[in-house]
């Protein structure tokens, strides 16, 4: 089988998913349709509809776009079936019902931003950094009934540097994800759909499995009773988005960059943790721009009362 003969339906929504789609389209693979989230209301009154980044790219390439509200909707399922896909590729999308993922003759594979079975869930990059991991990667696997549990096709590993935040790791994994996506499609073509796979329970780690649940606003609040290392990892695991936050003198403050103080650092914004001191380097108050903490301190009239909660 040639790559031009393999009919692919691609499913994804955010920027992370664009790179893999772009790699397939510009590599001459036959992407016959794209499935993405419905346009999102934005603006002050929600009167403007913003298409996903995947939709924007698909439209620039004249690829048909499907945007179902519900994945089990009969009209959508029939429309999807009409494309007669041999393979479906999923990158940063939502859960699929069996009627959708089982539709193509070669199945549906997902590109997941972790080394499965670790960090199953919606926010694997954030949680890997929050937990202080020194390594992560990407995994391709065939979809099954339970989320992120299907048989593994390929994995690629990548180190996490001590100073990497989620933005840096995100960008690296986005590129690595595109490479492994193409590699997986090539394997499907070469084997006529009989790609060698292995069950996730054959590579269970010696330590406990760590989940990667969806992150909400309350998830992002800093707990200053934790160790300085835990707070440091927490901040970089949420920077630049959605950003860790704290209450400063009864108003919310986002924290983007910190470091662990190894000695007294006068004229800096410091917060005591359980075992040491964290120095805040970059922050943002509600309604203000992101700024260095030095600029914030220079503009602070009362430096005697500074309470972080």
PDB file of C-alpha atoms in Angstrom:
ATOM      1  CA  UNK A   1       0.000   0.000   0.000  1.00  0.00           C
ATOM      2  CA  UNK A   2       1.184   3.525  -0.825  1.00  0.00           C
ATOM      3  CA  UNK A   3       0.667   6.444   1.551  1.00  0.00           C
ATOM      4  CA  UNK A   4      -1.590   8.118  -1.011  1.00  0.00           C
ATOM      5  CA  UNK A   5      -3.947   5.101  -0.831  1.00  0.00           C
ATOM      6  CA  UNK A   6      -4.375   5.087   2.970  1.00  0.00           C
ATOM      7  CA  UNK A   7      -7.457   7.165   3.791  1.00  0.00           C
ATOM      8  CA  UNK A   8      -6.892   8.996   7.103  1.00  0.00           C
ATOM      9  CA  UNK A   9      -9.360  10.894   9.263  1.00  0.00           C
ATOM     10  CA  UNK A  10      -7.519  13.153  11.700  1.00  0.00           C
ATOM     11  CA  UNK A  11      -8.980  14.237  15.054  1.00  0.00           C
ATOM     12  CA  UNK A  12      -7.575  17.048  17.205  1.00  0.00           C
ATOM     13  CA  UNK A  13      -8.169  20.578  18.445  1.00  0.00           C
ATOM     14  CA  UNK A  14      -5.302  22.653  19.957  1.00  0.00           C
ATOM     15  CA  UNK A  15      -1.934  23.829  18.678  1.00  0.00           C
ATOM     16  CA  UNK A  16      -0.313  20.605  19.928  1.00  0.00           C
ATOM     17  CA  UNK A  17      -2.340  18.661  17.353  1.00  0.00           C
ATOM     18  CA  UNK A  18      -1.522  20.952  14.421  1.00  0.00           C
ATOM     19  CA  UNK A  19       2.101  19.852  14.084  1.00  0.00           C
ATOM     20  CA  UNK A  20       1.186  16.172  13.569  1.00  0.00           C
ATOM     21  CA  UNK A  21      -1.551  17.074  11.072  1.00  0.00           C
ATOM     22  CA  UNK A  22       0.815  19.377   9.218  1.00  0.00           C
ATOM     23  CA  UNK A  23       3.465  16.649   9.056  1.00  0.00           C
ATOM     24  CA  UNK A  24       1.002  14.211   7.484  1.00  0.00           C
ATOM     25  CA  UNK A  25      -0.557  16.678   5.024  1.00  0.00           C
ATOM     26  CA  UNK A  26       2.732  18.179   3.869  1.00  0.00           C
ATOM     27  CA  UNK A  27       4.282  14.712   3.750  1.00  0.00           C
ATOM     28  CA  UNK A  28       1.774  13.682   1.073  1.00  0.00           C
ATOM     29  CA  UNK A  29      -0.427  11.440   3.228  1.00  0.00           C
ATOM     30  CA  UNK A  30      -4.095  11.209   2.293  1.00  0.00           C
ATOM     31  CA  UNK A  31      -5.971  13.062   5.059  1.00  0.00           C
ATOM     32  CA  UNK A  32      -9.555  12.952   3.788  1.00  0.00           C
ATOM     33  CA  UNK A  33     -11.240  14.779   6.701  1.00  0.00           C
ATOM     34  CA  UNK A  34     -10.561  16.448  10.043  1.00  0.00           C
ATOM     35  CA  UNK A  35     -12.707  16.229  13.175  1.00  0.00           C
ATOM     36  CA  UNK A  36     -12.354  18.990  15.758  1.00  0.00           C
ATOM     37  CA  UNK A  37     -14.279  20.768  18.509  1.00  0.00           C
ATOM     38  CA  UNK A  38     -17.074  23.217  17.626  1.00  0.00           C
ATOM     39  CA  UNK A  39     -16.024  26.862  17.314  1.00  0.00           C
ATOM     40  CA  UNK A  40     -15.604  28.475  20.725  1.00  0.00           C
ATOM     41  CA  UNK A  41     -17.386  31.725  21.704  1.00  0.00           C
ATOM     42  CA  UNK A  42     -14.864  34.431  22.615  1.00  0.00           C
ATOM     43  CA  UNK A  43     -14.948  38.138  23.271  1.00  0.00           C
ATOM     44  CA  UNK A  44     -16.668  40.186  25.913  1.00  0.00           C
ATOM     45  CA  UNK A  45     -20.158  38.921  25.114  1.00  0.00           C
ATOM     46  CA  UNK A  46     -19.210  35.637  23.488  1.00  0.00           C
ATOM     47  CA  UNK A  47     -20.530  36.955  20.198  1.00  0.00           C
ATOM     48  CA  UNK A  48     -17.470  35.968  18.181  1.00  0.00           C
ATOM     49  CA  UNK A  49     -16.869  32.318  17.303  1.00  0.00           C
ATOM     50  CA  UNK A  50     -13.238  31.241  17.168  1.00  0.00           C
ATOM     51  CA  UNK A  51     -12.301  28.087  15.237  1.00  0.00           C
ATOM     52  CA  UNK A  52      -9.781  25.672  16.719  1.00  0.00           C
ATOM     53  CA  UNK A  53      -6.198  25.843  15.497  1.00  0.00           C
ATOM     54  CA  UNK A  54      -6.623  22.440  13.864  1.00  0.00           C
ATOM     55  CA  UNK A  55      -9.655  23.718  11.954  1.00  0.00           C
ATOM     56  CA  UNK A  56      -7.774  26.790  10.815  1.00  0.00           C
ATOM     57  CA  UNK A  57      -4.968  24.680   9.388  1.00  0.00           C
ATOM     58  CA  UNK A  58      -7.364  22.153   7.797  1.00  0.00           C
ATOM     59  CA  UNK A  59      -9.297  24.921   6.063  1.00  0.00           C
ATOM     60  CA  UNK A  60      -6.061  26.430   4.736  1.00  0.00           C
ATOM     61  CA  UNK A  61      -5.421  23.032   3.099  1.00  0.00           C
ATOM     62  CA  UNK A  62      -9.025  22.627   1.831  1.00  0.00           C
ATOM     63  CA  UNK A  63      -9.603  19.550   3.993  1.00  0.00           C
ATOM     64  CA  UNK A  64     -13.249  18.900   4.988  1.00  0.00           C
ATOM     65  CA  UNK A  65     -13.898  19.680   8.667  1.00  0.00           C
ATOM     66  CA  UNK A  66     -16.453  17.979  10.932  1.00  0.00           C
ATOM     67  CA  UNK A  67     -17.389  19.611  14.262  1.00  0.00           C
ATOM     68  CA  UNK A  68     -19.827  17.413  16.179  1.00  0.00           C
ATOM     69  CA  UNK A  69     -21.356  18.553  19.457  1.00  0.00           C
ATOM     70  CA  UNK A  70     -21.752  14.906  20.473  1.00  0.00           C
ATOM     71  CA  UNK A  71     -19.585  12.088  19.169  1.00  0.00           C
ATOM     72  CA  UNK A  72     -22.491   9.612  19.255  1.00  0.00           C
ATOM     73  CA  UNK A  73     -24.776  11.825  17.171  1.00  0.00           C
ATOM     74  CA  UNK A  74     -26.192   9.616  14.400  1.00  0.00           C
ATOM     75  CA  UNK A  75     -25.840  12.259  11.711  1.00  0.00           C
ATOM     76  CA  UNK A  76     -22.168  12.762  12.589  1.00  0.00           C
ATOM     77  CA  UNK A  77     -21.471   9.015  12.709  1.00  0.00           C
ATOM     78  CA  UNK A  78     -22.995   8.573   9.264  1.00  0.00           C
ATOM     79  CA  UNK A  79     -21.075  11.541   7.892  1.00  0.00           C
ATOM     80  CA  UNK A  80     -17.850  10.154   9.346  1.00  0.00           C
ATOM     81  CA  UNK A  81     -18.563   6.734   7.867  1.00  0.00           C
ATOM     82  CA  UNK A  82     -19.008   8.307   4.428  1.00  0.00           C
ATOM     83  CA  UNK A  83     -15.299   9.146   4.314  1.00  0.00           C
ATOM     84  CA  UNK A  84     -14.500   5.425   4.379  1.00  0.00           C
ATOM     85  CA  UNK A  85     -11.325   5.918   6.439  1.00  0.00           C
ATOM     86  CA  UNK A  86      -8.776   3.119   6.687  1.00  0.00           C
ATOM     87  CA  UNK A  87      -7.226   4.722   9.775  1.00  0.00           C
ATOM     88  CA  UNK A  88      -8.076   7.422  12.314  1.00  0.00           C
ATOM     89  CA  UNK A  89      -5.402   9.460  14.076  1.00  0.00           C
ATOM     90  CA  UNK A  90      -6.199  11.242  17.353  1.00  0.00           C
ATOM     91  CA  UNK A  91      -4.007  13.949  18.903  1.00  0.00           C
ATOM     92  CA  UNK A  92      -5.186  16.068  21.864  1.00  0.00           C
ATOM     93  CA  UNK A  93      -8.884  15.442  21.347  1.00  0.00           C
ATOM     94  CA  UNK A  94     -11.686  14.091  23.512  1.00  0.00           C
ATOM     95  CA  UNK A  95     -12.860  10.606  24.435  1.00  0.00           C
ATOM     96  CA  UNK A  96     -14.337   8.652  21.545  1.00  0.00           C
ATOM     97  CA  UNK A  97     -17.192   6.147  21.719  1.00  0.00           C
ATOM     98  CA  UNK A  98     -16.557   2.682  20.330  1.00  0.00           C
ATOM     99  CA  UNK A  99     -18.815   3.346  17.350  1.00  0.00           C
ATOM    100  CA  UNK A 100     -16.238   5.951  16.281  1.00  0.00           C
ATOM    101  CA  UNK A 101     -12.857   4.464  17.234  1.00  0.00           C
ATOM    102  CA  UNK A 102     -13.742   1.002  15.914  1.00  0.00           C
ATOM    103  CA  UNK A 103     -14.959   2.303  12.554  1.00  0.00           C
ATOM    104  CA  UNK A 104     -11.790   2.176  10.373  1.00  0.00           C
ATOM    105  CA  UNK A 105     -10.507  -1.212   9.215  1.00  0.00           C
ATOM    106  CA  UNK A 106      -7.041  -0.465  10.649  1.00  0.00           C
ATOM    107  CA  UNK A 107      -8.387   1.066  13.849  1.00  0.00           C
ATOM    108  CA  UNK A 108      -7.699   4.381  15.581  1.00  0.00           C
ATOM    109  CA  UNK A 109      -4.442   5.349  17.229  1.00  0.00           C
ATOM    110  CA  UNK A 110      -3.720   8.165  19.654  1.00  0.00           C
ATOM    111  CA  UNK A 111      -0.581  10.250  20.181  1.00  0.00           C
ATOM    112  CA  UNK A 112      -0.267  10.774  23.949  1.00  0.00           C
ATOM    113  CA  UNK A 113       2.260  13.112  25.587  1.00  0.00           C
ATOM    114  CA  UNK A 114       3.631  10.723  28.207  1.00  0.00           C
ATOM    115  CA  UNK A 115       5.351   7.392  28.565  1.00  0.00           C
ATOM    116  CA  UNK A 116       2.275   5.261  29.120  1.00  0.00           C
ATOM    117  CA  UNK A 117       1.092   3.706  31.340  1.00  0.00           C
ATOM    118  CA  UNK A 118       2.336   6.672  33.387  1.00  0.00           C
ATOM    119  CA  UNK A 119       0.283   9.874  33.258  1.00  0.00           C
ATOM    120  CA  UNK A 120      -2.924   8.701  31.717  1.00  0.00           C
ATOM    121  CA  UNK A 121      -5.342  11.593  31.441  1.00  0.00           C
ATOM    122  CA  UNK A 122      -5.861  15.104  30.105  1.00  0.00           C
ATOM    123  CA  UNK A 123      -2.771  16.930  31.428  1.00  0.00           C
ATOM    124  CA  UNK A 124       0.255  14.611  31.232  1.00  0.00           C
ATOM    125  CA  UNK A 125       2.847  17.327  30.542  1.00  0.00           C
ATOM    126  CA  UNK A 126       1.807  19.470  33.510  1.00  0.00           C
ATOM    127  CA  UNK A 127       1.738  16.599  35.985  1.00  0.00           C
ATOM    128  CA  UNK A 128       5.078  15.144  34.911  1.00  0.00           C
ATOM    129  CA  UNK A 129       6.783  18.459  35.707  1.00  0.00           C
ATOM    130  CA  UNK A 130       4.751  19.072  38.877  1.00  0.00           C
ATOM    131  CA  UNK A 131       5.874  15.663  40.136  1.00  0.00           C
ATOM    132  CA  UNK A 132       9.506  16.451  39.402  1.00  0.00           C
ATOM    133  CA  UNK A 133      10.052  13.893  36.646  1.00  0.00           C
ATOM    134  CA  UNK A 134      13.368  14.085  34.803  1.00  0.00           C
ATOM    135  CA  UNK A 135      12.079  12.207  31.744  1.00  0.00           C
ATOM    136  CA  UNK A 136       8.925  12.116  29.672  1.00  0.00           C
ATOM    137  CA  UNK A 137       8.053  11.296  26.076  1.00  0.00           C
ATOM    138  CA  UNK A 138       5.301  10.392  23.652  1.00  0.00           C
ATOM    139  CA  UNK A 139       3.392   7.174  23.049  1.00  0.00           C
ATOM    140  CA  UNK A 140       1.226   5.946  20.213  1.00  0.00           C
ATOM    141  CA  UNK A 141      -1.375   3.319  21.049  1.00  0.00           C
ATOM    142  CA  UNK A 142      -4.567   1.898  19.589  1.00  0.00           C
ATOM    143  CA  UNK A 143      -7.730   3.133  21.271  1.00  0.00           C
ATOM    144  CA  UNK A 144      -9.662   0.725  23.448  1.00  0.00           C
ATOM    145  CA  UNK A 145     -12.595   0.889  25.842  1.00  0.00           C
ATOM    146  CA  UNK A 146     -10.753   2.488  28.784  1.00  0.00           C
ATOM    147  CA  UNK A 147      -9.038   5.854  28.404  1.00  0.00           C
ATOM    148  CA  UNK A 148      -5.311   5.717  27.552  1.00  0.00           C
ATOM    149  CA  UNK A 149      -5.037   1.970  28.172  1.00  0.00           C
ATOM    150  CA  UNK A 150      -4.804   0.530  24.644  1.00  0.00           C
ATOM    151  CA  UNK A 151      -1.959  -1.535  23.198  1.00  0.00           C
ATOM    152  CA  UNK A 152       1.241   0.453  22.683  1.00  0.00           C
ATOM    153  CA  UNK A 153       2.708   0.832  19.201  1.00  0.00           C
ATOM    154  CA  UNK A 154       5.741   3.111  19.715  1.00  0.00           C
ATOM    155  CA  UNK A 155       7.317   5.231  22.443  1.00  0.00           C
ATOM    156  CA  UNK A 156       9.951   7.954  22.223  1.00  0.00           C
ATOM    157  CA  UNK A 157      11.705   9.303  25.344  1.00  0.00           C
ATOM    158  CA  UNK A 158      12.826  12.849  26.119  1.00  0.00           C
ATOM    159  CA  UNK A 159      14.633  14.373  29.128  1.00  0.00           C
ATOM    160  CA  UNK A 160      13.110  17.159  31.209  1.00  0.00           C
ATOM    161  CA  UNK A 161      15.723  19.717  32.230  1.00  0.00           C
ATOM    162  CA  UNK A 162      15.805  21.132  35.745  1.00  0.00           C
ATOM    163  CA  UNK A 163      14.734  24.560  34.468  1.00  0.00           C
ATOM    164  CA  UNK A 164      12.166  23.467  31.869  1.00  0.00           C
ATOM    165  CA  UNK A 165       8.646  24.768  32.354  1.00  0.00           C
ATOM    166  CA  UNK A 166       5.529  23.310  30.752  1.00  0.00           C
ATOM    167  CA  UNK A 167       5.776  25.678  27.774  1.00  0.00           C
ATOM    168  CA  UNK A 168       9.250  24.411  26.856  1.00  0.00           C
ATOM    169  CA  UNK A 169       8.354  20.735  27.297  1.00  0.00           C
ATOM    170  CA  UNK A 170       5.071  21.229  25.408  1.00  0.00           C
ATOM    171  CA  UNK A 171       6.887  22.604  22.353  1.00  0.00           C
ATOM    172  CA  UNK A 172       9.455  19.779  22.360  1.00  0.00           C
ATOM    173  CA  UNK A 173       6.807  17.073  22.749  1.00  0.00           C
ATOM    174  CA  UNK A 174       4.697  18.646  20.013  1.00  0.00           C
ATOM    175  CA  UNK A 175       7.557  18.121  17.547  1.00  0.00           C
ATOM    176  CA  UNK A 176       8.370  14.667  18.902  1.00  0.00           C
ATOM    177  CA  UNK A 177       4.677  13.775  18.685  1.00  0.00           C
ATOM    178  CA  UNK A 178       4.617  14.699  14.999  1.00  0.00           C
ATOM    179  CA  UNK A 179       7.599  12.424  14.353  1.00  0.00           C
ATOM    180  CA  UNK A 180       6.079   9.441  16.151  1.00  0.00           C
ATOM    181  CA  UNK A 181       2.734  10.068  14.444  1.00  0.00           C
ATOM    182  CA  UNK A 182       4.332   9.799  11.012  1.00  0.00           C
ATOM    183  CA  UNK A 183       6.366   6.762  12.120  1.00  0.00           C
ATOM    184  CA  UNK A 184       3.168   5.030  13.280  1.00  0.00           C
ATOM    185  CA  UNK A 185       1.281   5.769  10.052  1.00  0.00           C
ATOM    186  CA  UNK A 186       4.249   4.429   8.072  1.00  0.00           C
ATOM    187  CA  UNK A 187       4.179   1.234  10.156  1.00  0.00           C
ATOM    188  CA  UNK A 188       0.457   0.800   9.449  1.00  0.00           C
ATOM    189  CA  UNK A 189       1.135   1.150   5.727  1.00  0.00           C
ATOM    190  CA  UNK A 190       4.124  -1.207   5.720  1.00  0.00           C
ATOM    191  CA  UNK A 191       2.289  -3.940   7.649  1.00  0.00           C
ATOM    192  CA  UNK A 192      -1.123  -3.470   5.977  1.00  0.00           C
ATOM    193  CA  UNK A 193      -2.573  -2.701   9.391  1.00  0.00           C
ATOM    194  CA  UNK A 194      -0.850  -5.563  11.249  1.00  0.00           C
ATOM    195  CA  UNK A 195       1.413  -3.362  13.378  1.00  0.00           C
ATOM    196  CA  UNK A 196       3.173  -5.161  16.265  1.00  0.00           C
ATOM    197  CA  UNK A 197       1.869  -3.883  19.616  1.00  0.00           C
ATOM    198  CA  UNK A 198       2.244  -4.743  23.284  1.00  0.00           C
ATOM    199  CA  UNK A 199      -0.038  -4.439  26.287  1.00  0.00           C
ATOM    200  CA  UNK A 200       0.598  -1.665  28.778  1.00  0.00           C
ATOM    201  CA  UNK A 201       0.649  -4.079  31.704  1.00  0.00           C
ATOM    202  CA  UNK A 202       3.872  -5.564  30.308  1.00  0.00           C
ATOM    203  CA  UNK A 203       5.728  -2.324  31.064  1.00  0.00           C
ATOM    204  CA  UNK A 204       4.304  -1.370  34.440  1.00  0.00           C
ATOM    205  CA  UNK A 205       6.795   0.696  36.458  1.00  0.00           C
ATOM    206  CA  UNK A 206       8.216  -0.446  39.776  1.00  0.00           C
ATOM    207  CA  UNK A 207       6.764   2.697  41.353  1.00  0.00           C
ATOM    208  CA  UNK A 208       3.062   3.529  41.543  1.00  0.00           C
ATOM    209  CA  UNK A 209       1.196   4.758  38.490  1.00  0.00           C
ATOM    210  CA  UNK A 210       0.701   8.512  38.459  1.00  0.00           C
ATOM    211  CA  UNK A 211      -2.452   9.919  36.829  1.00  0.00           C
ATOM    212  CA  UNK A 212      -2.758  13.162  34.838  1.00  0.00           C
ATOM    213  CA  UNK A 213      -6.275  14.469  35.527  1.00  0.00           C
ATOM    214  CA  UNK A 214      -7.660  17.645  34.023  1.00  0.00           C
ATOM    215  CA  UNK A 215      -6.421  20.805  35.708  1.00  0.00           C
ATOM    216  CA  UNK A 216      -8.879  23.327  37.130  1.00  0.00           C
ATOM    217  CA  UNK A 217      -8.369  26.745  38.709  1.00  0.00           C
ATOM    218  CA  UNK A 218      -8.303  25.369  42.252  1.00  0.00           C
ATOM    219  CA  UNK A 219      -5.728  22.797  41.182  1.00  0.00           C
ATOM    220  CA  UNK A 220      -3.353  25.672  40.432  1.00  0.00           C
ATOM    221  CA  UNK A 221      -3.319  27.293  43.884  1.00  0.00           C
ATOM    222  CA  UNK A 222       0.106  27.130  45.543  1.00  0.00           C
ATOM    223  CA  UNK A 223       0.373  25.358  48.878  1.00  0.00           C
ATOM    224  CA  UNK A 224       3.169  27.183  50.701  1.00  0.00           C
ATOM    225  CA  UNK A 225       3.284  24.491  53.421  1.00  0.00           C
ATOM    226  CA  UNK A 226       4.979  22.152  50.949  1.00  0.00           C
ATOM    227  CA  UNK A 227       8.733  21.971  50.452  1.00  0.00           C
ATOM    228  CA  UNK A 228      10.545  24.575  48.373  1.00  0.00           C
ATOM    229  CA  UNK A 229      11.335  21.909  45.745  1.00  0.00           C
ATOM    230  CA  UNK A 230       7.660  20.931  45.486  1.00  0.00           C
ATOM    231  CA  UNK A 231       6.594  24.566  45.095  1.00  0.00           C
ATOM    232  CA  UNK A 232       9.325  25.161  42.495  1.00  0.00           C
ATOM    233  CA  UNK A 233       8.162  22.170  40.419  1.00  0.00           C
ATOM    234  CA  UNK A 234       4.519  23.157  40.867  1.00  0.00           C
ATOM    235  CA  UNK A 235       5.097  26.645  39.454  1.00  0.00           C
ATOM    236  CA  UNK A 236       7.090  25.497  36.423  1.00  0.00           C
ATOM    237  CA  UNK A 237       4.590  22.693  35.811  1.00  0.00           C
ATOM    238  CA  UNK A 238       1.876  25.315  35.285  1.00  0.00           C
ATOM    239  CA  UNK A 239       3.870  28.050  33.545  1.00  0.00           C
ATOM    240  CA  UNK A 240       3.006  29.810  31.327  1.00  0.00           C
ATOM    241  CA  UNK A 241      -0.463  28.284  31.213  1.00  0.00           C
ATOM    242  CA  UNK A 242      -2.717  28.017  33.134  1.00  0.00           C
ATOM    243  CA  UNK A 243      -0.270  29.473  35.730  1.00  0.00           C
ATOM    244  CA  UNK A 244       0.058  28.789  39.443  1.00  0.00           C
ATOM    245  CA  UNK A 245      -1.523  31.374  41.716  1.00  0.00           C
ATOM    246  CA  UNK A 246      -1.679  32.538  45.289  1.00  0.00           C
ATOM    247  CA  UNK A 247      -3.434  35.193  47.333  1.00  0.00           C
ATOM    248  CA  UNK A 248      -1.277  38.249  48.034  1.00  0.00           C
ATOM    249  CA  UNK A 249      -2.743  40.727  50.516  1.00  0.00           C
ATOM    250  CA  UNK A 250      -6.239  39.412  49.717  1.00  0.00           C
ATOM    251  CA  UNK A 251      -5.932  39.653  45.925  1.00  0.00           C
ATOM    252  CA  UNK A 252      -5.076  36.866  43.467  1.00  0.00           C
ATOM    253  CA  UNK A 253      -1.578  36.808  42.011  1.00  0.00           C
ATOM    254  CA  UNK A 254      -0.321  34.508  39.244  1.00  0.00           C
ATOM    255  CA  UNK A 255       3.219  33.213  39.662  1.00  0.00           C
ATOM    256  CA  UNK A 256       5.170  32.335  36.513  1.00  0.00           C
ATOM    257  CA  UNK A 257       8.758  31.917  37.621  1.00  0.00           C
ATOM    258  CA  UNK A 258      10.483  31.222  40.948  1.00  0.00           C
ATOM    259  CA  UNK A 259      13.760  29.885  42.255  1.00  0.00           C
ATOM    260  CA  UNK A 260      14.873  28.256  45.470  1.00  0.00           C
ATOM    261  CA  UNK A 261      16.897  30.603  47.660  1.00  0.00           C
ATOM    262  CA  UNK A 262      20.235  29.101  48.702  1.00  0.00           C
ATOM    263  CA  UNK A 263      21.153  32.179  50.749  1.00  0.00           C
ATOM    264  CA  UNK A 264      19.644  35.469  51.906  1.00  0.00           C
ATOM    265  CA  UNK A 265      18.584  37.581  48.920  1.00  0.00           C
ATOM    266  CA  UNK A 266      17.678  41.114  50.023  1.00  0.00           C
ATOM    267  CA  UNK A 267      15.357  43.270  47.942  1.00  0.00           C
ATOM    268  CA  UNK A 268      13.585  40.206  46.552  1.00  0.00           C
ATOM    269  CA  UNK A 269      10.073  38.837  46.957  1.00  0.00           C
ATOM    270  CA  UNK A 270      10.458  35.808  49.207  1.00  0.00           C
ATOM    271  CA  UNK A 271       7.971  33.293  50.595  1.00  0.00           C
ATOM    272  CA  UNK A 272       8.747  30.796  53.339  1.00  0.00           C
ATOM    273  CA  UNK A 273       8.006  27.131  52.621  1.00  0.00           C
ATOM    274  CA  UNK A 274       8.224  24.124  54.924  1.00  0.00           C
ATOM    275  CA  UNK A 275      11.983  23.711  54.497  1.00  0.00           C
ATOM    276  CA  UNK A 276      13.301  26.939  53.034  1.00  0.00           C
ATOM    277  CA  UNK A 277      12.517  30.005  50.971  1.00  0.00           C
ATOM    278  CA  UNK A 278      11.137  30.488  47.469  1.00  0.00           C
ATOM    279  CA  UNK A 279      12.010  33.684  45.609  1.00  0.00           C
ATOM    280  CA  UNK A 280       9.358  34.890  43.160  1.00  0.00           C
ATOM    281  CA  UNK A 281      10.887  36.138  39.892  1.00  0.00           C
ATOM    282  CA  UNK A 282       7.876  36.803  37.628  1.00  0.00           C
ATOM    283  CA  UNK A 283       4.251  37.464  38.560  1.00  0.00           C
ATOM    284  CA  UNK A 284       0.980  39.019  37.459  1.00  0.00           C
ATOM    285  CA  UNK A 285      -1.747  40.719  39.458  1.00  0.00           C
ATOM    286  CA  UNK A 286      -5.361  40.619  38.273  1.00  0.00           C
ATOM    287  CA  UNK A 287      -5.886  43.206  35.555  1.00  0.00           C
ATOM    288  CA  UNK A 288      -2.150  43.872  35.205  1.00  0.00           C
ATOM    289  CA  UNK A 289       0.569  42.674  32.855  1.00  0.00           C
ATOM    290  CA  UNK A 290       3.081  39.961  33.656  1.00  0.00           C
ATOM    291  CA  UNK A 291       6.148  41.583  35.240  1.00  0.00           C
ATOM    292  CA  UNK A 292       9.426  40.898  37.031  1.00  0.00           C
ATOM    293  CA  UNK A 293       9.019  40.841  40.792  1.00  0.00           C
ATOM    294  CA  UNK A 294      11.571  43.675  41.041  1.00  0.00           C
ATOM    295  CA  UNK A 295       9.213  45.958  39.111  1.00  0.00           C
ATOM    296  CA  UNK A 296       6.351  44.886  41.343  1.00  0.00           C
ATOM    297  CA  UNK A 297       8.355  45.668  44.495  1.00  0.00           C
ATOM    298  CA  UNK A 298       9.412  49.049  43.132  1.00  0.00           C
ATOM    299  CA  UNK A 299       5.771  49.989  42.677  1.00  0.00           C
ATOM    300  CA  UNK A 300       4.626  48.616  46.023  1.00  0.00           C
ATOM    301  CA  UNK A 301       4.000  51.438  48.485  1.00  0.00           C
ATOM    302  CA  UNK A 302       3.660  49.355  51.650  1.00  0.00           C
ATOM    303  CA  UNK A 303       6.441  46.783  51.880  1.00  0.00           C
ATOM    304  CA  UNK A 304       5.880  46.064  55.562  1.00  0.00           C
ATOM    305  CA  UNK A 305       2.759  43.917  55.137  1.00  0.00           C
ATOM    306  CA  UNK A 306       3.075  41.161  52.566  1.00  0.00           C
ATOM    307  CA  UNK A 307       0.910  38.085  53.137  1.00  0.00           C
ATOM    308  CA  UNK A 308       0.832  35.056  50.870  1.00  0.00           C
ATOM    309  CA  UNK A 309      -1.964  32.532  51.309  1.00  0.00           C
TER     310      UNK A 309
END
